[in-house]
Structures are given as structure tokens and as C-alpha cells.
mmCIF file of C-alpha atoms in Angstrom:
data_model
loop_
_atom_site.group_PDB
_atom_site.id
_atom_site.type_symbol
_atom_site.label_atom_id
_atom_site.label_comp_id
_atom_site.label_asym_id
_atom_site.label_seq_id
_atom_site.Cartn_x
_atom_site.Cartn_y
_atom_site.Cartn_z
ATOM 1 C CA MET A 1 0.000 0.000 0.000
ATOM 2 C CA TYR A 2 1.401 3.400 -0.960
ATOM 3 C CA PHE A 3 0.751 6.476 1.144
ATOM 4 C CA ASP A 4 1.455 9.786 -0.493
ATOM 5 C CA ILE A 5 3.510 11.036 2.434
ATOM 6 C CA LYS A 6 5.699 14.048 2.189
ATOM 7 C CA ASN A 7 7.307 16.174 4.830
ATOM 8 C CA ASP A 8 8.214 19.795 4.211
ATOM 9 C CA PHE A 9 10.679 19.703 7.103
ATOM 10 C CA ILE A 10 14.275 18.511 7.177
ATOM 11 C CA PRO A 11 14.188 15.205 9.127
ATOM 12 C CA GLY A 12 14.783 15.750 12.831
ATOM 13 C CA THR A 13 14.341 19.534 12.625
ATOM 14 C CA VAL A 14 11.672 22.210 12.686
ATOM 15 C CA MET A 15 13.217 23.828 9.606
ATOM 16 C CA LYS A 16 11.503 23.710 6.232
ATOM 17 C CA LYS A 17 13.490 22.227 3.363
ATOM 18 C CA ASP A 18 12.648 25.267 1.228
ATOM 19 C CA ASP A 19 14.281 27.552 3.812
ATOM 20 C CA MET A 20 17.550 25.687 3.235
ATOM 21 C CA ASP A 21 17.173 25.552 -0.571
ATOM 22 C CA GLY A 22 16.028 21.933 -0.374
ATOM 23 C CA ALA A 23 19.173 20.805 1.472
ATOM 24 C CA THR A 24 18.933 17.688 3.635
ATOM 25 C CA GLY A 25 21.460 15.157 4.871
ATOM 26 C CA LEU A 26 25.122 16.110 4.502
ATOM 27 C CA ASP A 27 24.265 19.190 2.457
ATOM 28 C CA PHE A 28 22.209 20.493 5.357
ATOM 29 C CA LEU A 29 24.906 19.596 7.906
ATOM 30 C CA LYS A 30 27.555 21.356 5.815
ATOM 31 C CA LYS A 31 25.425 24.511 5.705
ATOM 32 C CA VAL A 32 25.021 24.453 9.470
ATOM 33 C CA TYR A 33 28.740 23.800 10.006
ATOM 34 C CA PHE A 34 30.013 26.210 7.367
ATOM 35 C CA LEU A 35 33.139 27.850 8.861
ATOM 36 C CA ARG A 36 32.526 26.271 12.290
ATOM 37 C CA ASP A 37 33.831 23.388 14.354
ATOM 38 C CA GLY A 38 30.614 22.909 16.258
ATOM 39 C CA VAL A 39 27.086 24.092 16.923
ATOM 40 C CA PRO A 40 26.150 25.690 20.260
ATOM 41 C CA LEU A 41 23.237 24.471 22.364
ATOM 42 C CA SER A 42 21.145 27.534 21.502
ATOM 43 C CA GLN A 43 21.313 26.709 17.788
ATOM 44 C CA ILE A 44 20.514 23.042 18.431
ATOM 45 C CA ARG A 45 17.370 24.143 20.264
ATOM 46 C CA THR A 46 16.381 26.432 17.384
ATOM 47 C CA VAL A 47 17.059 23.878 14.647
ATOM 48 C CA CYS A 48 15.569 20.837 16.398
ATOM 49 C CA GLY A 49 12.816 22.430 18.460
ATOM 50 C CA ILE A 50 13.954 20.650 21.623
ATOM 51 C CA ASP A 51 14.964 22.211 24.902
ATOM 52 C CA GLY A 52 18.268 22.091 26.720
ATOM 53 C CA SER A 53 16.932 19.880 29.517
ATOM 54 C CA THR A 54 15.981 17.216 26.963
ATOM 55 C CA LEU A 55 19.509 17.271 25.554
ATOM 56 C CA GLN A 56 21.013 17.097 29.046
ATOM 57 C CA ASN A 57 18.777 14.120 29.796
ATOM 58 C CA TRP A 58 20.060 12.410 26.641
ATOM 59 C CA VAL A 59 23.639 13.141 27.734
ATOM 60 C CA LYS A 60 22.979 11.725 31.238
ATOM 61 C CA ARG A 61 21.492 8.562 29.762
ATOM 62 C CA GLY A 62 24.484 8.147 27.467
ATOM 63 C CA TRP A 63 22.514 8.609 24.249
ATOM 64 C CA ILE A 64 24.586 11.569 23.049
ATOM 65 C CA MET A 65 28.018 12.962 23.883
ATOM 66 C CA ASN A 66 28.356 16.133 25.898
ATOM 67 C CA THR A 67 29.453 19.345 24.209
ATOM 68 C CA VAL A 68 33.066 19.995 23.269
ATOM 69 C CA HIS A 69 33.974 23.583 24.176
ATOM 70 C CA LYS A 70 30.217 24.269 24.575
ATOM 71 C CA GLN A 71 29.516 23.109 21.032
ATOM 72 C CA TYR A 72 28.296 19.879 19.471
ATOM 73 C CA PRO A 73 30.495 18.262 16.800
ATOM 74 C CA ILE A 74 28.856 17.280 13.506
ATOM 75 C CA ASP A 75 28.401 13.574 14.318
ATOM 76 C CA THR A 76 26.784 14.366 17.680
ATOM 77 C CA PHE A 77 24.476 16.851 15.956
ATOM 78 C CA ALA A 78 23.567 14.186 13.375
ATOM 79 C CA ARG A 79 22.822 11.755 16.212
ATOM 80 C CA ILE A 80 20.573 14.373 17.859
ATOM 81 C CA LEU A 81 18.703 14.809 14.557
ATOM 82 C CA ILE A 82 18.245 11.044 14.172
ATOM 83 C CA ILE A 83 16.958 10.642 17.735
ATOM 84 C CA ASN A 84 14.663 13.635 17.327
ATOM 85 C CA MET A 85 13.203 12.384 14.044
ATOM 86 C CA LEU A 86 12.442 8.941 15.496
ATOM 87 C CA ARG A 87 11.217 9.801 18.982
ATOM 88 C CA GLY A 88 7.641 10.382 17.818
ATOM 89 C CA SER A 89 7.281 6.776 16.692
ATOM 90 C CA MET A 90 9.857 4.790 18.682
ATOM 91 C CA GLN A 91 10.814 4.527 22.339
ATOM 92 C CA LEU A 92 14.050 6.343 23.177
ATOM 93 C CA SER A 93 15.588 3.154 24.572
ATOM 94 C CA LYS A 94 14.961 1.426 21.228
ATOM 95 C CA ILE A 95 16.467 4.361 19.327
ATOM 96 C CA SER A 96 19.523 4.190 21.583
ATOM 97 C CA PHE A 97 19.846 0.445 20.982
ATOM 98 C CA LEU A 98 19.477 0.940 17.235
ATOM 99 C CA LEU A 99 22.231 3.568 17.133
ATOM 100 C CA SER A 100 24.456 1.320 19.261
ATOM 101 C CA TYR A 101 23.663 -1.566 16.932
ATOM 102 C CA ILE A 102 25.178 0.528 14.151
ATOM 103 C CA ASN A 103 27.962 2.297 15.992
ATOM 104 C CA GLY A 104 28.712 0.388 19.173
ATOM 105 C CA GLU A 105 29.878 2.338 22.193
ATOM 106 C CA LEU A 106 29.146 6.054 22.142
ATOM 107 C CA VAL A 107 32.570 6.998 23.492
ATOM 108 C CA SER A 108 34.506 5.081 20.831
ATOM 109 C CA THR A 109 34.616 5.461 17.061
ATOM 110 C CA GLU A 110 36.669 2.295 16.519
ATOM 111 C CA ASP A 111 33.545 0.109 16.641
ATOM 112 C CA ASP A 112 31.503 2.416 14.389
ATOM 113 C CA ILE A 113 30.158 1.018 11.141
ATOM 114 C CA ILE A 114 29.662 4.508 9.736
ATOM 115 C CA PRO A 115 29.939 8.105 11.008
ATOM 116 C CA GLU A 116 26.544 9.365 12.158
ATOM 117 C CA SER A 117 26.728 12.346 9.825
ATOM 118 C CA LYS A 118 26.942 9.887 6.916
ATOM 119 C CA LEU A 119 24.158 7.768 8.436
ATOM 120 C CA TYR A 120 21.953 10.868 8.635
ATOM 121 C CA ASP A 121 22.792 11.602 5.003
ATOM 122 C CA TYR A 122 21.739 8.079 3.996
ATOM 123 C CA ILE A 123 18.482 8.460 5.922
ATOM 124 C CA CYS A 124 17.686 11.769 4.228
ATOM 125 C CA ARG A 125 18.578 10.483 0.766
ATOM 126 C CA ILE A 126 16.315 7.453 1.206
ATOM 127 C CA ILE A 127 13.475 9.638 2.510
ATOM 128 C CA ASP A 128 13.942 12.005 -0.433
ATOM 129 C CA SER A 129 13.768 9.058 -2.859
ATOM 130 C CA ILE A 130 10.547 7.830 -1.240
ATOM 131 C CA GLU A 131 8.983 11.286 -1.380
ATOM 132 C CA SER A 132 9.895 11.765 -5.039
ATOM 133 C CA ASP A 133 8.589 8.339 -6.119
ATOM 134 C CA ALA A 134 5.218 8.933 -7.750
ATOM 135 C CA ASP A 135 3.841 5.419 -7.384
ATOM 136 C CA GLY A 136 5.876 3.943 -4.522
ATOM 137 C CA SER A 137 6.937 1.017 -6.660
ATOM 138 C CA CYS A 138 10.540 0.704 -5.478
ATOM 139 C CA PRO A 139 10.950 -1.557 -2.419
ATOM 140 C CA LEU A 140 12.673 -0.033 0.591
ATOM 141 C CA ARG A 141 15.545 -2.545 0.596
ATOM 142 C CA GLU A 142 16.383 -1.560 -3.004
ATOM 143 C CA ARG A 143 16.407 2.111 -2.030
ATOM 144 C CA ILE A 144 18.770 1.344 0.829
ATOM 145 C CA CYS A 145 21.099 -0.666 -1.407
ATOM 146 C CA ALA A 146 21.125 2.173 -3.945
ATOM 147 C CA VAL A 147 22.191 4.720 -1.315
ATOM 148 C CA VAL A 148 24.695 2.831 0.848
ATOM 149 C CA ASP A 149 28.243 3.185 -0.425
ATOM 150 C CA LYS A 150 30.271 0.191 0.728
ATOM 151 C CA ASN A 151 33.355 2.434 0.853
ATOM 152 C CA ASP A 152 31.698 4.347 3.728
ATOM 153 C CA VAL A 153 31.105 1.205 5.797
ATOM 154 C CA ASN A 154 33.749 -0.109 8.219
ATOM 155 C CA PRO A 155 34.264 -3.710 7.023
ATOM 156 C CA SER A 156 36.145 -4.684 10.198
ATOM 157 C CA VAL A 157 32.878 -4.660 12.166
ATOM 158 C CA PRO A 158 31.269 -8.120 11.980
ATOM 159 C CA ASN A 159 28.219 -8.185 9.676
ATOM 160 C CA ALA A 160 28.620 -4.448 9.046
ATOM 161 C CA TYR A 161 26.736 -4.370 5.756
ATOM 162 C CA GLU A 162 23.782 -6.398 6.969
ATOM 163 C CA ARG A 163 23.623 -4.360 10.177
ATOM 164 C CA ILE A 164 23.523 -1.025 8.339
ATOM 165 C CA TYR A 165 20.900 -2.279 5.863
ATOM 166 C CA SER A 166 18.701 -3.722 8.631
ATOM 167 C CA ALA A 167 19.040 -0.643 10.837
ATOM 168 C CA LEU A 168 18.200 1.690 7.951
ATOM 169 C CA GLU A 169 15.129 -0.401 7.199
ATOM 170 C CA VAL A 170 13.936 0.051 10.807
ATOM 171 C CA ILE A 171 14.781 3.777 10.855
ATOM 172 C CA ILE A 172 13.018 4.583 7.580
ATOM 173 C CA THR A 173 9.980 2.456 8.421
ATOM 174 C CA SER A 174 9.657 4.132 11.818
ATOM 175 C CA TYR A 175 10.039 7.606 10.317
ATOM 176 C CA CYS A 176 7.422 6.895 7.640
ATOM 177 C CA ALA A 177 5.101 5.486 10.333
ATOM 178 C CA SER A 178 5.334 8.782 12.221
ATOM 179 C CA LEU A 179 4.392 10.670 9.045
ATOM 180 C CA ILE A 180 1.447 8.338 8.424
ATOM 181 C CA ILE A 181 0.217 8.773 12.012
ATOM 182 C CA SER A 182 0.515 12.542 11.653
ATOM 183 C CA ARG A 183 -1.438 12.422 8.392
ATOM 184 C CA ALA A 184 -4.128 10.212 9.959
ATOM 185 C CA ASP A 185 -4.461 12.688 12.845
ATOM 186 C CA SER A 186 -4.858 15.555 10.365
ATOM 187 C CA LEU A 187 -7.507 13.646 8.397
ATOM 188 C CA TYR A 188 -9.334 12.815 11.620
ATOM 189 C CA ASP A 189 -9.245 16.441 12.786
ATOM 190 C CA ALA A 190 -10.710 17.522 9.423
ATOM 191 C CA LEU A 191 -13.740 15.226 9.686
ATOM 192 C CA PRO A 192 -17.006 17.185 9.664
ATOM 193 C CA GLU A 193 -18.980 17.020 12.882
#
């Protein structure tokens, strides 16, 4: 079944794609990080629409790294965007597990399959391909295979390719489910009394 779902917002943000000239994924991250090493908490709150206490809670629970010199590095920002885009349809503990399934321990990059900025880019590219598909005829697994570049994946992690494909399938399905629920709520609210 195909649902004509589209989202005007950059995944994980409260910013419209049109306001960033259609940029999502790495293009969006590069615009945010242009001439910077990090993004301060105030900008994270503006971009994501979440408050500082939520971010501090995520830090305390070990879901994101703390700031570096009061700024978030690009991969931490990407992780925040991924968590934020999924939290409407998935429990935070499941999101945390899913991100650990892909990238192991938060404090180490040696066990990472892929940098989270690249993961966020994959997510956005797959979402963009779904939204631009007029009839929804391309299966999700094919979309994932078309986007994942094996050169980006750390082959020293056991089952790295299968893990990234499976995790992306869960992430995209969950994100689309949140859009469908939002659409159903809008349709319900528009019912005549």
C-alpha cells in the first residue's frame, strides 16, 4: 500500500526544506557547520525544536556525547537529529539500541560502522527518494542498497553491511510510520462534525 507522504521539514528539525534551498542530509549539515567546528546548544534548540533539559537528559542517559567547548560536533548533531526524528514513533531506549547496533559504544569510534553524519545523510537520501517516487513502486531494501556506499562502511565490524541495511530499514519504516500517524491525525481532525 502506498501512502502519499511528504514532509516539508528537514528530518529531525523544525526547519523547512525550502528555507535551506532543499538541502537535507550532509548538504544540510555542511550549511550548518560552514566555517565552524561545532554548533552551540542555543542553535541546536532552534534547529531541532527541543529544549536544553531534553539534551542534558540524553547526555545523562548516554545517548549523546556532551558538548566539546560548549559546542556539538557534527556527528553528535547528526545523532541528535536522528533521535529527534524517530522519537515520535519509537521509544528512546529502542532508538539508543538501534544507534548502538550501528555504531557500538558512544565513546569510541573504533567500533563504528559509519559516522553518524553519513548515516543521517543516507536516511535523508532514502526519505527524499521515497517522497519523489510517484507510485511507490521501489521496495525499501532496493532504495537502501542504492544509497549505501560500501566504501563508507567499516568492514572490520562483523556483519557491518547487513547491520547497516537492517538498521536503515527500521529507521526509515519508523520515520514513515510517524508521518502516516501525523497524516491520519490531520484527516481525523478535518472530519465534519
